[in-house]
PDB file of C-alpha atoms in Angstrom:
ATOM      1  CA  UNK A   1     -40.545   5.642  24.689  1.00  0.00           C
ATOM      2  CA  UNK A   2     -40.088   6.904  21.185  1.00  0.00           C
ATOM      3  CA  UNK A   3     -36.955   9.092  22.465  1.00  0.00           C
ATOM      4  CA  UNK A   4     -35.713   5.529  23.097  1.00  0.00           C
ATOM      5  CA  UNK A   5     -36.625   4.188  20.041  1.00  0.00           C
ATOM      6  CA  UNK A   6     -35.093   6.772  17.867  1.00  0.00           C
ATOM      7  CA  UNK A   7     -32.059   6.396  20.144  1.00  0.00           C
ATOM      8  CA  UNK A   8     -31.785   2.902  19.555  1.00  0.00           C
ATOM      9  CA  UNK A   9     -32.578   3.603  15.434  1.00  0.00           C
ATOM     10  CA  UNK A  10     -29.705   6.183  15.509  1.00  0.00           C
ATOM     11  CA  UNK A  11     -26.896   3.522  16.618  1.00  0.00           C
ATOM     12  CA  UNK A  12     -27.664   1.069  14.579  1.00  0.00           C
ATOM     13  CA  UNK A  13     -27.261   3.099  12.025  1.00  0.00           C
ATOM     14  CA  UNK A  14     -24.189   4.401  13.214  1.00  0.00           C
ATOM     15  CA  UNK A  15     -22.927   0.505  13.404  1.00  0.00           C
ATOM     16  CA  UNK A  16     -24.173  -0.504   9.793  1.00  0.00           C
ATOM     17  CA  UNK A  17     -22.451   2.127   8.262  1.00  0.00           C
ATOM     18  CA  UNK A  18     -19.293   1.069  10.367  1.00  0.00           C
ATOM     19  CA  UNK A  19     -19.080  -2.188   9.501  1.00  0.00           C
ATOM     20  CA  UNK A  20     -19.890  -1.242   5.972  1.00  0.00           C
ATOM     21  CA  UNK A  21     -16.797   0.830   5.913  1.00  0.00           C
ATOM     22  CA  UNK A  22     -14.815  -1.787   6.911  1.00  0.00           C
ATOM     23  CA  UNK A  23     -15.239  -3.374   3.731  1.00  0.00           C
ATOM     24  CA  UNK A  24     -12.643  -4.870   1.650  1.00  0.00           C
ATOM     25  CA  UNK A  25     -11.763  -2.635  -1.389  1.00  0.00           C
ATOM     26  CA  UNK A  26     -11.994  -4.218  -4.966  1.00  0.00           C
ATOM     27  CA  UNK A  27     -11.461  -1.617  -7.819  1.00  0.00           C
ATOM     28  CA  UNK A  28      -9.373  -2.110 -10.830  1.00  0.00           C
ATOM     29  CA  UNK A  29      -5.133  -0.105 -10.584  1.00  0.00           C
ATOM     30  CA  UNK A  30      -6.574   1.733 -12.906  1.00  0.00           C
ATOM     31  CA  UNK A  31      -9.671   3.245 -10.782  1.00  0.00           C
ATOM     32  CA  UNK A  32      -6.988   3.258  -8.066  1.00  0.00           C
ATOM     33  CA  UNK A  33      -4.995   5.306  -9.221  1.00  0.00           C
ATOM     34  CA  UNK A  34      -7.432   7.509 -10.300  1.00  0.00           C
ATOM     35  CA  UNK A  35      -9.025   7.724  -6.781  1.00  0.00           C
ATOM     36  CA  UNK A  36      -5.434   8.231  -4.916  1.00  0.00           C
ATOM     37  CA  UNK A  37      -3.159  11.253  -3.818  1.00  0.00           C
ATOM     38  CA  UNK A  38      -0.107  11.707  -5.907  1.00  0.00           C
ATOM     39  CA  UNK A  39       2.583  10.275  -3.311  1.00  0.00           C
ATOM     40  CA  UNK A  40       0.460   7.188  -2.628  1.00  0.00           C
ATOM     41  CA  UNK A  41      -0.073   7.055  -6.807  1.00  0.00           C
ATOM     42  CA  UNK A  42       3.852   6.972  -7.181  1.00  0.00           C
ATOM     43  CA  UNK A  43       4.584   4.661  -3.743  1.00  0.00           C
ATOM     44  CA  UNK A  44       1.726   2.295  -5.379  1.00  0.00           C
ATOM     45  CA  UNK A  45       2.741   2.553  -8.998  1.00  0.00           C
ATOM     46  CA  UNK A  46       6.807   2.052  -7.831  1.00  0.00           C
ATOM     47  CA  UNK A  47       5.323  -1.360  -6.046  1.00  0.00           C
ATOM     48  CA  UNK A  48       3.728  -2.970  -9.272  1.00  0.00           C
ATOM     49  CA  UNK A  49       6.107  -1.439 -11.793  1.00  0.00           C
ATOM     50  CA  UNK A  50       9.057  -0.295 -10.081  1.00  0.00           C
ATOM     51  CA  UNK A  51      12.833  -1.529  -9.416  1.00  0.00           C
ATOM     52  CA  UNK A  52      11.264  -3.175  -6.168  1.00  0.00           C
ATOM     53  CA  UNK A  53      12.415  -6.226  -4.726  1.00  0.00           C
ATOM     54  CA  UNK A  54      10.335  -8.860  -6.060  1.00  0.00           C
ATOM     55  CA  UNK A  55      10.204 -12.559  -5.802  1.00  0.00           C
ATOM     56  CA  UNK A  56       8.947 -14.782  -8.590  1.00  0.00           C
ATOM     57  CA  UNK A  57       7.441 -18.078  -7.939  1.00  0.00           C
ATOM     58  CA  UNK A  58       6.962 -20.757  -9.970  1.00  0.00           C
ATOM     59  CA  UNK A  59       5.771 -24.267 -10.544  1.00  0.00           C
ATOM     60  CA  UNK A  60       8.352 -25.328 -12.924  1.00  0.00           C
ATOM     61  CA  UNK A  61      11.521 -23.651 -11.448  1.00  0.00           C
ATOM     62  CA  UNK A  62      13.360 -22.295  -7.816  1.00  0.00           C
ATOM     63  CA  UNK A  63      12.314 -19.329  -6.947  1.00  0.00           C
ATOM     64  CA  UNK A  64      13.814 -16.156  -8.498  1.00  0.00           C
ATOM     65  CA  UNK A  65      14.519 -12.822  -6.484  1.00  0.00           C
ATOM     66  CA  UNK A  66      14.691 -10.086  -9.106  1.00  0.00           C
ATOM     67  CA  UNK A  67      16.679  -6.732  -7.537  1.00  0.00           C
ATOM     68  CA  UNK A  68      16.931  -8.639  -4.290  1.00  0.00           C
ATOM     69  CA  UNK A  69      17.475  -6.599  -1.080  1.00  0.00           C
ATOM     70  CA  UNK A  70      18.411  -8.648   2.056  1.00  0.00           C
ATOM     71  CA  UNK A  71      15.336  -9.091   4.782  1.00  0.00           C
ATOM     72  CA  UNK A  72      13.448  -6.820   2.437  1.00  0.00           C
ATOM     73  CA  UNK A  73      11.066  -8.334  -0.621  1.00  0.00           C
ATOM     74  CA  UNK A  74       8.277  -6.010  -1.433  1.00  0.00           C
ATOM     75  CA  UNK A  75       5.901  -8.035  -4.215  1.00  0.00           C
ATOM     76  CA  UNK A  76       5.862 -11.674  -4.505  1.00  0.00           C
ATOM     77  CA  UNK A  77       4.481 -12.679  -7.999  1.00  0.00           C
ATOM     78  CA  UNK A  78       2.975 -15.942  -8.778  1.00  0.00           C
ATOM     79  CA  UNK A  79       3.233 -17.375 -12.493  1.00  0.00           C
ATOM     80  CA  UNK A  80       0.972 -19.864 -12.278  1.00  0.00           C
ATOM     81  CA  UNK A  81      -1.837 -20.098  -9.717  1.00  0.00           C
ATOM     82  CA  UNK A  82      -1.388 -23.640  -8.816  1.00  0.00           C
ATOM     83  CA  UNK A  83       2.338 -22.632  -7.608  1.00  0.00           C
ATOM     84  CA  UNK A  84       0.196 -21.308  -4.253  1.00  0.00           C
ATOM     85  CA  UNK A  85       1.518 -24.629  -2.346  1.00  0.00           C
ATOM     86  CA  UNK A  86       4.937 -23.487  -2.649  1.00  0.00           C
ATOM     87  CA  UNK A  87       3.853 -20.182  -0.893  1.00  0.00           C
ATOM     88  CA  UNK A  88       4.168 -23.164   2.041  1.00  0.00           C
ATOM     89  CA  UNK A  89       7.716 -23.609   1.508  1.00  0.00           C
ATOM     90  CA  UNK A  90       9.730 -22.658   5.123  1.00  0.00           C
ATOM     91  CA  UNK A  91      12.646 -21.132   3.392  1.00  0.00           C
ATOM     92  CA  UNK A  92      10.379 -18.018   2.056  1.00  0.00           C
ATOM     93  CA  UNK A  93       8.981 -17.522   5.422  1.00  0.00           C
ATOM     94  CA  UNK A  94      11.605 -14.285   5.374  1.00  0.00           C
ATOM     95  CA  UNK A  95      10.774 -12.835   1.670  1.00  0.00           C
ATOM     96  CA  UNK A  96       7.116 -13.637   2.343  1.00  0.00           C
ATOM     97  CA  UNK A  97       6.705 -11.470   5.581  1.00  0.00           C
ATOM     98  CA  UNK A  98       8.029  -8.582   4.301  1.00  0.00           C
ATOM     99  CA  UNK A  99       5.813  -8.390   1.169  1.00  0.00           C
ATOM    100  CA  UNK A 100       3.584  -5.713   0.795  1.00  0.00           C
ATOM    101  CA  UNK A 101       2.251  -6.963  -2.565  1.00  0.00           C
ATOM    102  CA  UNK A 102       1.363 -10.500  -3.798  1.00  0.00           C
ATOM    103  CA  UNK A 103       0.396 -10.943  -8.000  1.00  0.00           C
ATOM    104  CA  UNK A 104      -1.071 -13.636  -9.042  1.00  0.00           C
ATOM    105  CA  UNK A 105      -2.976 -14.471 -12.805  1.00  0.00           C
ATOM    106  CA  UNK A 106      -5.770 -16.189 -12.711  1.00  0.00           C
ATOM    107  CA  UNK A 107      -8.487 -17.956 -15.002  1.00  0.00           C
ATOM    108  CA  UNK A 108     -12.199 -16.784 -14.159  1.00  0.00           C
ATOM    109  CA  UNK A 109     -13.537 -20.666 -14.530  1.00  0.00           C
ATOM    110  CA  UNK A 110     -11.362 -21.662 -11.705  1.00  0.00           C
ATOM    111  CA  UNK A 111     -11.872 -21.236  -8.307  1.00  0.00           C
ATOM    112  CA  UNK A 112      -9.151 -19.012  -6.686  1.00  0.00           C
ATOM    113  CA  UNK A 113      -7.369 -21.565  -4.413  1.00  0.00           C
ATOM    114  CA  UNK A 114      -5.748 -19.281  -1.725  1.00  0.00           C
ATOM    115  CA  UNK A 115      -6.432 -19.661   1.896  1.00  0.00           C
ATOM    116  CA  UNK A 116      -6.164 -17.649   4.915  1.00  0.00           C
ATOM    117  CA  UNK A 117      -3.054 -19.771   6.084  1.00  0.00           C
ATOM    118  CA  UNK A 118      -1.295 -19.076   3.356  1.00  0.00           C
ATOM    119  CA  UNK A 119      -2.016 -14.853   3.265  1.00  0.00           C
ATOM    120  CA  UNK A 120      -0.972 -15.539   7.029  1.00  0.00           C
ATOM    121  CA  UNK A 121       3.043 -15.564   6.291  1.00  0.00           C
ATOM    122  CA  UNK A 122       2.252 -12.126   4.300  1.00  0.00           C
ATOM    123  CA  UNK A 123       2.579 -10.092   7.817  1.00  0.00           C
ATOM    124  CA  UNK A 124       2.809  -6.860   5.720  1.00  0.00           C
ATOM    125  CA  UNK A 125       0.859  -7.168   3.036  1.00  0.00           C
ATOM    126  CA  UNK A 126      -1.469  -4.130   1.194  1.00  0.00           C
ATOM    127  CA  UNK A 127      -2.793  -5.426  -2.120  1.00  0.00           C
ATOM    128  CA  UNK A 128      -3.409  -8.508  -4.029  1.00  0.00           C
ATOM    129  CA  UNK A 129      -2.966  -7.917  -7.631  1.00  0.00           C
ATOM    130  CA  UNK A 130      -5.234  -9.863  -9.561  1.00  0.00           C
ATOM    131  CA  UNK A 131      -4.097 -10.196 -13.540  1.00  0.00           C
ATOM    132  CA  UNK A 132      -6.940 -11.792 -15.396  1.00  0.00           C
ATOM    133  CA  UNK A 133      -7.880 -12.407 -19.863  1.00  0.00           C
ATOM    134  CA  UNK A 134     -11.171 -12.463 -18.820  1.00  0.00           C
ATOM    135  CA  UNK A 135     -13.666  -9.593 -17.986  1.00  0.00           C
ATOM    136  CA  UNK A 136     -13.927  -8.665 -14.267  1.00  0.00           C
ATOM    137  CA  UNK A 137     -15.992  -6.429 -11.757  1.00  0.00           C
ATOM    138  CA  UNK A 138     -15.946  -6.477  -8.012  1.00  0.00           C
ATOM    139  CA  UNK A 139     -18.842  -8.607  -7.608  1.00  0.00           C
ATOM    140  CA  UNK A 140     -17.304 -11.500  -9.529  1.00  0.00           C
ATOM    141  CA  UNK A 141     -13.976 -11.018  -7.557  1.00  0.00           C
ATOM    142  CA  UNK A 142     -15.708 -10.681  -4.616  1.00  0.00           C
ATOM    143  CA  UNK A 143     -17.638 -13.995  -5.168  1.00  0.00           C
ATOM    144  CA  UNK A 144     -14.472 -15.920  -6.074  1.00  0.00           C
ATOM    145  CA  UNK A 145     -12.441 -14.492  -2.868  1.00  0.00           C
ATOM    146  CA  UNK A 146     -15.600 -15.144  -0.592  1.00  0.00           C
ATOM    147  CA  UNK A 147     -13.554 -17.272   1.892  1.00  0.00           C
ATOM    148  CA  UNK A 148     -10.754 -15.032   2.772  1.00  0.00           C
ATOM    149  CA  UNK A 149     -12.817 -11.946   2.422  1.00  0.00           C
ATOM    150  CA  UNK A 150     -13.031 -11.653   6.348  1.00  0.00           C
ATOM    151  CA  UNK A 151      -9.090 -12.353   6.586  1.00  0.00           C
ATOM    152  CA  UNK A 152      -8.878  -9.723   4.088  1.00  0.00           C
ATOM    153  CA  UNK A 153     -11.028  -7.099   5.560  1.00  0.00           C
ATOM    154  CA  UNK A 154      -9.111  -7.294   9.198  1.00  0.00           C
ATOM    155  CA  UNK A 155      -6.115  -7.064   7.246  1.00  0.00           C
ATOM    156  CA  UNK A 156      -6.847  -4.060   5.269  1.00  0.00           C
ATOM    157  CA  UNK A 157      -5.905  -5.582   2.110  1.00  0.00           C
ATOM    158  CA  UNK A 158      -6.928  -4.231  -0.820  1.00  0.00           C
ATOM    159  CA  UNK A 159      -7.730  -6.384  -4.320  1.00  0.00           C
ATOM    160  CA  UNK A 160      -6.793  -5.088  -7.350  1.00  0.00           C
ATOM    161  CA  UNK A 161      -7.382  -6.154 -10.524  1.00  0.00           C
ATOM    162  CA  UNK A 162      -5.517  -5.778 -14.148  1.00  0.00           C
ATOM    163  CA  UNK A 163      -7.550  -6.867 -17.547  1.00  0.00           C
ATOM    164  CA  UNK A 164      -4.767  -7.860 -19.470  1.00  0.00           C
ATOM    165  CA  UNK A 165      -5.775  -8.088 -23.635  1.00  0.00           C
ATOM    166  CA  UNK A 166      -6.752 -11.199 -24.981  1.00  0.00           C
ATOM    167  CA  UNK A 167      -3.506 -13.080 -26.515  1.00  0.00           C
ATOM    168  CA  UNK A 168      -3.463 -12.891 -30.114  1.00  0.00           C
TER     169      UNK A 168
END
């Protein structure tokens, strides 16, 4: 009986630490990159700040595909984060599924309005940037992305987060 017990102890165990695993990874670029072999380091650093294929989104104006390559847009980048319903739009269903990397600012005192149908038509997608004024940890980020977390964590997306200084 205690043979059984222990037995029983020892998986679930084994099955908290494997769903703990699992979890989605929040850490600022800069902790990433930090924590990262040197060919993922470049690969990750070419996505964010590289001659990549980006699209730029915004309320106020069409869409704008900066060092566009055909079938191929690696980071989509979000101006404002009320421009998410235009993620909706059927003519970047393309530019959207190849993305590996969406950026988006946002304020801490607003809620982060994006939804698991809308990360849906980001079939390749690593990383959500997060660019933010204000001061952040992964429990905050993790708080305000509480609804997609699960989308997020069979995804294997990974948040990221940049504290950009204060404007003057």
């Amino acid at each position: 009986m205690k043979v059984l017990r222990y037995v029983i102890i020892v998986i679930c165990l084994f099955f908290v630490g494997e769903i703990h695993a699992q979890e989605v990874k929040v850490s600022s670029i800069e902790d990433m990159m930090k924590s990262i072999d040197e060919q993922s380091r470049k690969s990750l650093d070419n996505l964010l700040n590289g001659a990549t294929s980006k699209l730029i989104l915004s309320e106020n104006r069409d869409p704008v595909f900066v060092w566009s390559e055909e079938g191929a847009t690696k980071v989509v980048k979000i101006e404002d984060e009320s421009t998410f319903s235009v993620l909706e739009n059927i003519k970047l269903a393309q530019s959207l599924s190849t993305a590996e990397v969406l950026v988006f600012s946002w304020d801490i005192r607003k809620p982060i309005s994006l939804s698991n149908n809308k990360l849906s038509l980001f079939k390749k997608l690593k990383y959500i940037v997060i660019k933010t004024h204000d001061e952040l940890n992964e429990t905050v980020l993790k708080e305000a992305l509480k609804d997609i977390l699960p989308y997020l964590e069979v995804n294997k997306v990974q948040v990221l987060f940049d504290e950009l200084e204060q404007p003057s």
